[in-house]
Coordinates of C-alpha atoms in Angstrom, one line a residue:
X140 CA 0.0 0.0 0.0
X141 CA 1.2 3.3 -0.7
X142 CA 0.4 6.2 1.7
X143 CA -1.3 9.2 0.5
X144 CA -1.3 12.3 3.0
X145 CA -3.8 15.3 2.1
X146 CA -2.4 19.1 2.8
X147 CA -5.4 21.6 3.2
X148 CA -5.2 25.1 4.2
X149 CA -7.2 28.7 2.8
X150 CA -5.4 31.0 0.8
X151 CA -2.0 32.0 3.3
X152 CA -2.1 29.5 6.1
X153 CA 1.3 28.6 5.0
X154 CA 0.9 25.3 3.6
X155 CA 4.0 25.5 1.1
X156 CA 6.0 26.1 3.9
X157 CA 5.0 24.0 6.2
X158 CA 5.1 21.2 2.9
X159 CA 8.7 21.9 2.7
X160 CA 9.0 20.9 6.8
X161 CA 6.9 17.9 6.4
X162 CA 8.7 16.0 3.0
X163 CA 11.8 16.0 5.9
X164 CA 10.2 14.0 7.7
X165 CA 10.2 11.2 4.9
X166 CA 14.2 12.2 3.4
X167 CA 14.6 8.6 3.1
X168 CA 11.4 8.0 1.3
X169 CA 10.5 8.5 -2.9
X170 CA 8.1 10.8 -2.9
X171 CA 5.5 11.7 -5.2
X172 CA 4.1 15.3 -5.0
X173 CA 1.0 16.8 -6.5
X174 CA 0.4 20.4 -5.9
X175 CA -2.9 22.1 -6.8
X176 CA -3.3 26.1 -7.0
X177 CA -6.2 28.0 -7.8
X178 CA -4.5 30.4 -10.3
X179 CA -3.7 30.3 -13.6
X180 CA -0.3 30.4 -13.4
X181 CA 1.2 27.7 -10.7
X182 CA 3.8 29.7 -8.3
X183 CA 4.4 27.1 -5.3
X184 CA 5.9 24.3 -7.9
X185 CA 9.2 26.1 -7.7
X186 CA 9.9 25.3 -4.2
X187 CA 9.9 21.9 -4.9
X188 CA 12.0 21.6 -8.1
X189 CA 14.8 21.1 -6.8
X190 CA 14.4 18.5 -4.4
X191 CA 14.6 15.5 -5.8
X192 CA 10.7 14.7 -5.4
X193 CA 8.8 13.5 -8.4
X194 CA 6.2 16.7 -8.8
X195 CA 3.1 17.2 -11.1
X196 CA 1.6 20.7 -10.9
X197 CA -2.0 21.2 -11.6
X198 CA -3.4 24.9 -11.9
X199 CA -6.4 27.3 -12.7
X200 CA -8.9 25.2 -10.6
X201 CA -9.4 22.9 -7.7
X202 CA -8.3 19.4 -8.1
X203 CA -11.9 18.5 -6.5
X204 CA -13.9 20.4 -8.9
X205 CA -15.2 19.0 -12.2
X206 CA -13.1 21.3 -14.3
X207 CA -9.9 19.3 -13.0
X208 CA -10.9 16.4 -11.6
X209 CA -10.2 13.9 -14.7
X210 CA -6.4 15.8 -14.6
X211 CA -6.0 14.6 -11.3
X212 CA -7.2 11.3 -11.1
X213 CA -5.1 11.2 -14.2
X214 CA -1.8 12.5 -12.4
X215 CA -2.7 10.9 -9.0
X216 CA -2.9 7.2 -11.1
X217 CA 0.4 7.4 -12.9
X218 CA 1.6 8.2 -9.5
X219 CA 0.3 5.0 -8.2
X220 CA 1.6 2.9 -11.2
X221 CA 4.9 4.4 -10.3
X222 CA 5.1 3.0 -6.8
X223 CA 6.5 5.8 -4.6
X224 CA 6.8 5.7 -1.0
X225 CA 4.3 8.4 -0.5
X226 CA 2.5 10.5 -1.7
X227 CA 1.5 14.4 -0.5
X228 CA -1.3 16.0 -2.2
X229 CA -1.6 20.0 -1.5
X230 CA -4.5 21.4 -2.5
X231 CA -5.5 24.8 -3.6
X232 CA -6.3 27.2 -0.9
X233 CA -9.9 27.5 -2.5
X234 CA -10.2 24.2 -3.0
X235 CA -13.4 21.9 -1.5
X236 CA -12.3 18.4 -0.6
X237 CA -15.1 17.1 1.1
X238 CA -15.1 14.2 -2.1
X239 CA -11.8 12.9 -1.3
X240 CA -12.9 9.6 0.1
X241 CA -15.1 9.1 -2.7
X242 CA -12.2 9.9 -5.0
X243 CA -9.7 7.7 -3.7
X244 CA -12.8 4.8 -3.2
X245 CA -12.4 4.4 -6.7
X246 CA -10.4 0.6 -8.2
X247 CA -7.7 2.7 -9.7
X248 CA -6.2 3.8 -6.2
X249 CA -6.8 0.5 -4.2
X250 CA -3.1 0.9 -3.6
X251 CA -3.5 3.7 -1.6
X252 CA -3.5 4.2 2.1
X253 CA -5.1 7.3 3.0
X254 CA -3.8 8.4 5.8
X255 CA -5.5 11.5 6.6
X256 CA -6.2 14.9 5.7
X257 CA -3.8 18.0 7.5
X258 CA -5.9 21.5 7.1
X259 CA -3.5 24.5 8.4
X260 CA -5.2 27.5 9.6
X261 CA -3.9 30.8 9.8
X262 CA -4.6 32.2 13.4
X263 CA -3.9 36.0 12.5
X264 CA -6.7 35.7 9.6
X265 CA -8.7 33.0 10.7
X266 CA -12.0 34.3 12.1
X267 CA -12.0 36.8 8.9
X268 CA -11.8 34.0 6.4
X269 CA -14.1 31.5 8.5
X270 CA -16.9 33.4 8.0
X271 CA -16.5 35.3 4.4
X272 CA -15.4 32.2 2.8
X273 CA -17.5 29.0 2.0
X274 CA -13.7 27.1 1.0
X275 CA -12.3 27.5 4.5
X276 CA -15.3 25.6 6.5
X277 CA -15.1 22.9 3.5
X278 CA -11.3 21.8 4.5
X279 CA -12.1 22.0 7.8
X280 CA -15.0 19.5 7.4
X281 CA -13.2 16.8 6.1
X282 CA -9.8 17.4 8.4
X283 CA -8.7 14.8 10.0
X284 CA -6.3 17.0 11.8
X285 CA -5.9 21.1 12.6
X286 CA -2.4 22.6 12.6
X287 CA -3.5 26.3 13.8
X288 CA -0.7 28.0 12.3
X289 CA 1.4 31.9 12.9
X290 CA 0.5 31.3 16.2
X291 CA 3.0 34.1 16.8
X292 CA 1.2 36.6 15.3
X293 CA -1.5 36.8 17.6
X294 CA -2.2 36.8 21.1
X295 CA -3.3 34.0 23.7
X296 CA -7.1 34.9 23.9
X297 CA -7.3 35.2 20.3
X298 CA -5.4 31.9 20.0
X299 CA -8.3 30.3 22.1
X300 CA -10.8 31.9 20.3
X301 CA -9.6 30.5 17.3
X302 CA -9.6 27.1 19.2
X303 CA -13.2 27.3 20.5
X304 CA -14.6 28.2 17.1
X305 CA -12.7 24.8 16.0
X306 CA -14.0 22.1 19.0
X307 CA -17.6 23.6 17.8
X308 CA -17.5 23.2 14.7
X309 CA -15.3 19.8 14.4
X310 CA -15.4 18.5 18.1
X311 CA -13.1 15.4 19.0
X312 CA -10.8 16.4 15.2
X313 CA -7.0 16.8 16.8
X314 CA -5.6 20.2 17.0
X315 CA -1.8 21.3 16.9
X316 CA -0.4 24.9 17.0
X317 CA 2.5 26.0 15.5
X318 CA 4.3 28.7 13.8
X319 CA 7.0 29.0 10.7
X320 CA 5.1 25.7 9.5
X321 CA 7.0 23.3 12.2
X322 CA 5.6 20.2 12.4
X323 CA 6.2 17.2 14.8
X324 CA 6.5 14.0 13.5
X325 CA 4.8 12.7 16.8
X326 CA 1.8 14.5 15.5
X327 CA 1.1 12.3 12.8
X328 CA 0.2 9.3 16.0
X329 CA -2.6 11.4 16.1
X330 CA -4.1 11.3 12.6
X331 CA -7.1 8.8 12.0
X332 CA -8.0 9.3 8.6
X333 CA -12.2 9.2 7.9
X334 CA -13.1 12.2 11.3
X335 CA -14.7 14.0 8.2
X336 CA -15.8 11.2 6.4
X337 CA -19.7 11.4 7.0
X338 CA -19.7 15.0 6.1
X339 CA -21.6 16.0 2.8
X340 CA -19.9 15.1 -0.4
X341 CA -22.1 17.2 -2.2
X342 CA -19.7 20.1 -4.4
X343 CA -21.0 23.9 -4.2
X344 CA -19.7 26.4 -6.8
X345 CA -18.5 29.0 -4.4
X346 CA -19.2 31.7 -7.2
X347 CA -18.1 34.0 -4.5
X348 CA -13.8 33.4 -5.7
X349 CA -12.4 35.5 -8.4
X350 CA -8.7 35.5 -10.2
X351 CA -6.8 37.7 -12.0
X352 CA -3.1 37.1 -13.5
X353 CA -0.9 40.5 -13.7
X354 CA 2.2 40.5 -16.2
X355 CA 4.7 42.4 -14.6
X356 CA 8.1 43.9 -16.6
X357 CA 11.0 43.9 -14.4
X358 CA 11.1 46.1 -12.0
X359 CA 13.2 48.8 -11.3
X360 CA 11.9 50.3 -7.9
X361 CA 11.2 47.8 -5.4
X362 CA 9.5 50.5 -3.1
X363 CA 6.9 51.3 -6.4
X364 CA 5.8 47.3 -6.6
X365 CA 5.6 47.2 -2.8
X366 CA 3.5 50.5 -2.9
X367 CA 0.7 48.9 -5.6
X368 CA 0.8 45.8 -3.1
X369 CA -0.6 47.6 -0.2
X370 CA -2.6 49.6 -2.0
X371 CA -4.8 46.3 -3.8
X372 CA -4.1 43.9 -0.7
X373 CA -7.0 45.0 1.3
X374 CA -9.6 43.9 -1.6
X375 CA -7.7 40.5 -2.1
X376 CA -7.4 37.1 -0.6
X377 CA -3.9 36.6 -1.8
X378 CA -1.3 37.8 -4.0
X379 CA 2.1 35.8 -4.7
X380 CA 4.4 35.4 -7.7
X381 CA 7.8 36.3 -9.0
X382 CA 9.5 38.9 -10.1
X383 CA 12.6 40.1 -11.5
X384 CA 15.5 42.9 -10.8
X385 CA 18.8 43.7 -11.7
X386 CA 18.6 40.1 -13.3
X387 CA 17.8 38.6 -9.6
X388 CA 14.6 36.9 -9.1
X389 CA 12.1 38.1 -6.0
X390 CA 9.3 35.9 -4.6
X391 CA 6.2 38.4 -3.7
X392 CA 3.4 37.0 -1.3
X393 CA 0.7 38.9 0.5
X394 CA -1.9 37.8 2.8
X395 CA -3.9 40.6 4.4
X396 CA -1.5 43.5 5.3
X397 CA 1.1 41.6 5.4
X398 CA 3.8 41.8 2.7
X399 CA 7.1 39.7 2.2
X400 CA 9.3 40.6 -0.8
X401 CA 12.5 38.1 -0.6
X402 CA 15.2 37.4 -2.6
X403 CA 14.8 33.9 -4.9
X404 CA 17.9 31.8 -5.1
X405 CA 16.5 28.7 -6.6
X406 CA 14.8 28.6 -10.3
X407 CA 11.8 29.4 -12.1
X408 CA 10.6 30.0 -15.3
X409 CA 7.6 32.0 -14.0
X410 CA 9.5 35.6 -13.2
X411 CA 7.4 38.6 -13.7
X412 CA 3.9 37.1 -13.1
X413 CA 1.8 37.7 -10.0
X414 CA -1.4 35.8 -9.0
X415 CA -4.3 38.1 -7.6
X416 CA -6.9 35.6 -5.6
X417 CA -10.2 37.6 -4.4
X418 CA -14.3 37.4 -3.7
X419 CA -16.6 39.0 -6.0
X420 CA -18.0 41.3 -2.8
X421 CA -14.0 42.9 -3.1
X422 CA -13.5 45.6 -5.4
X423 CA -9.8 44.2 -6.5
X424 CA -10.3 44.6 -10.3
X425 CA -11.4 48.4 -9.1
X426 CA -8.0 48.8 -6.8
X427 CA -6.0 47.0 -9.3
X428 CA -6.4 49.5 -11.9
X429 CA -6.9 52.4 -9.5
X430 CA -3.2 51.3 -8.4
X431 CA -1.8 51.5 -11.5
X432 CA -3.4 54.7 -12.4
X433 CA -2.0 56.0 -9.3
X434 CA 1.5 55.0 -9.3
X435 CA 1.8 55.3 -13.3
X436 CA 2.5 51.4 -14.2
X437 CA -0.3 51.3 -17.1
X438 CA 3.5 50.2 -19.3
X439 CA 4.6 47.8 -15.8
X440 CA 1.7 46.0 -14.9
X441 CA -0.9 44.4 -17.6
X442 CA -4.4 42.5 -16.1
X443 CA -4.9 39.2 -17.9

């Protein structure tokens, strides 16, 4: 049997980093890694490249939905054939997995152990995205464990806030909290996989989740790109992507108001591209042009 481990998490609960924390826990394992974004560009593939893991990317939709569904259970079955060790699924932060049993249920995967299903939460933006977004109670009601992420970011009574509004709405589901994306590998004693399993398998549309792909030349004044970021970030879910300047690459991600700009050393062939992930009661298309109005990058930054 080949163990399958499911990574959930809303848009900037800091599943890619905690993904890169968890493979180590298997270094002496073949891995097989599928990652899933919502955008039409795939960003969080690069992180894994050069790793020595076998990787399939599949973007612009959930791997649950209809619209990709045959591409996964494609991917996921040469996977199988393949015979890794393991495999790690992460899915899109917008994704609904509440199918997943009946997914992996199927003859083609009777070779895999399902192990569970690890939803990350992110405690600073948690309540905000609980109750705006129809995606983030989804994940949790198929989790077979919580990992309450950033716990650094907030303080103790909003910590067990967050961890009431959890036992209520999942009672008896393990929770873990964390920050950086650390992860104990004594956690994993506690994951029974099937907690979630007589939730609804029904899949809503949320209609609600919106996209937009920005083309970005290379930049020339950091300060300008990180001025149009918090100007649009308030009317967006999440904004990440690559840049370039002075022929070095920059990874940009945005959650909220809070906006990292780092230096890139591995490689991509994805520079110059920023995802924009929103709800159709945010005005981002509106700020997004208003931005570049503003800061005169009508020549810098094209909407696709």
């Amino acid at each position: 049997m080949i163990p399958l481990y499911l990574i959930t998490g809303f848009l900037g609960a800091g599943k890619t980093t905690f993904l890169k924390k968890f493979i180590k826990l298997f270094a002496d394992k073949k891995l097989a890694l599928i990652i899933n974004e919502f955008g039409k560009e795939g960003i969080d593939g690069a992180f894994f490249k050069d790793t020595g893991t076998a990787l399939s990317e599949i973007s612009n939709g959930s791997i649950f939905c209809s619209c990709k569904l045959d591409q996964f259970e494609q991917v996921l079955k040469k996977f199988v054939e393949k015979e890794p060790d393991l495999i790690i699924i992460e899915a899109s932060g917008l994704s609904n997995p509440q199918n997943v049993h009946k997914i992996l249920a199927q003859p083609d995967f009777k070779a895999v152990d399902f192990k569970g299903s690890i939803c990350l939460l992110d405690a600073l933006n948690f309540h905000k995205v609980f109750y705006s977004a129809l995606a983030c109670k989804q994940q949790l009601s198929v989790a077979d464990m919580v990992i309450i992420n950033k716990t650094d970011l907030v303080t103790p009574e909003n910590l067990n806030q967050t961890r009431r509004i959890i036992e209520k709405f999942r009672p008896g589901v393990p929770v873990f909290t964390t920050s950086f994306g650390r992860i104990e590998e004594e956690w994993l004693y506690h994951l029974k996989p099937g907690q979630g399993k007589d939730k609804p398998l029904r899949q809503v549309a949320d209609i609600t989740l919106q996209k937009f792909l920005l083309d970005v030349a290379p930049i020339k004044n950091m300060e300008i790109l990180r001025e149009f970021i918090s100007i649009i970030a308030q009317d967006t879910y999440r904004i990440k992507g690559f840049v370039s300047k002075d022929g070095s690459d920059w990874f940009v991600d945005c959650v909220g108001s809070e906006i990292k700009i780092l230096l890139y050393d591995g490689n991509t062939d994805r520079t110059n591209k920023l995802v924009v992930l929103t709800g159709s009661g945010l005005p981002a298309l509106k700020s997004i042009k208003n931005a570049i109005n503003k800061l005169n990058l009508s020549e810098n930054i094209i909407i696709k």
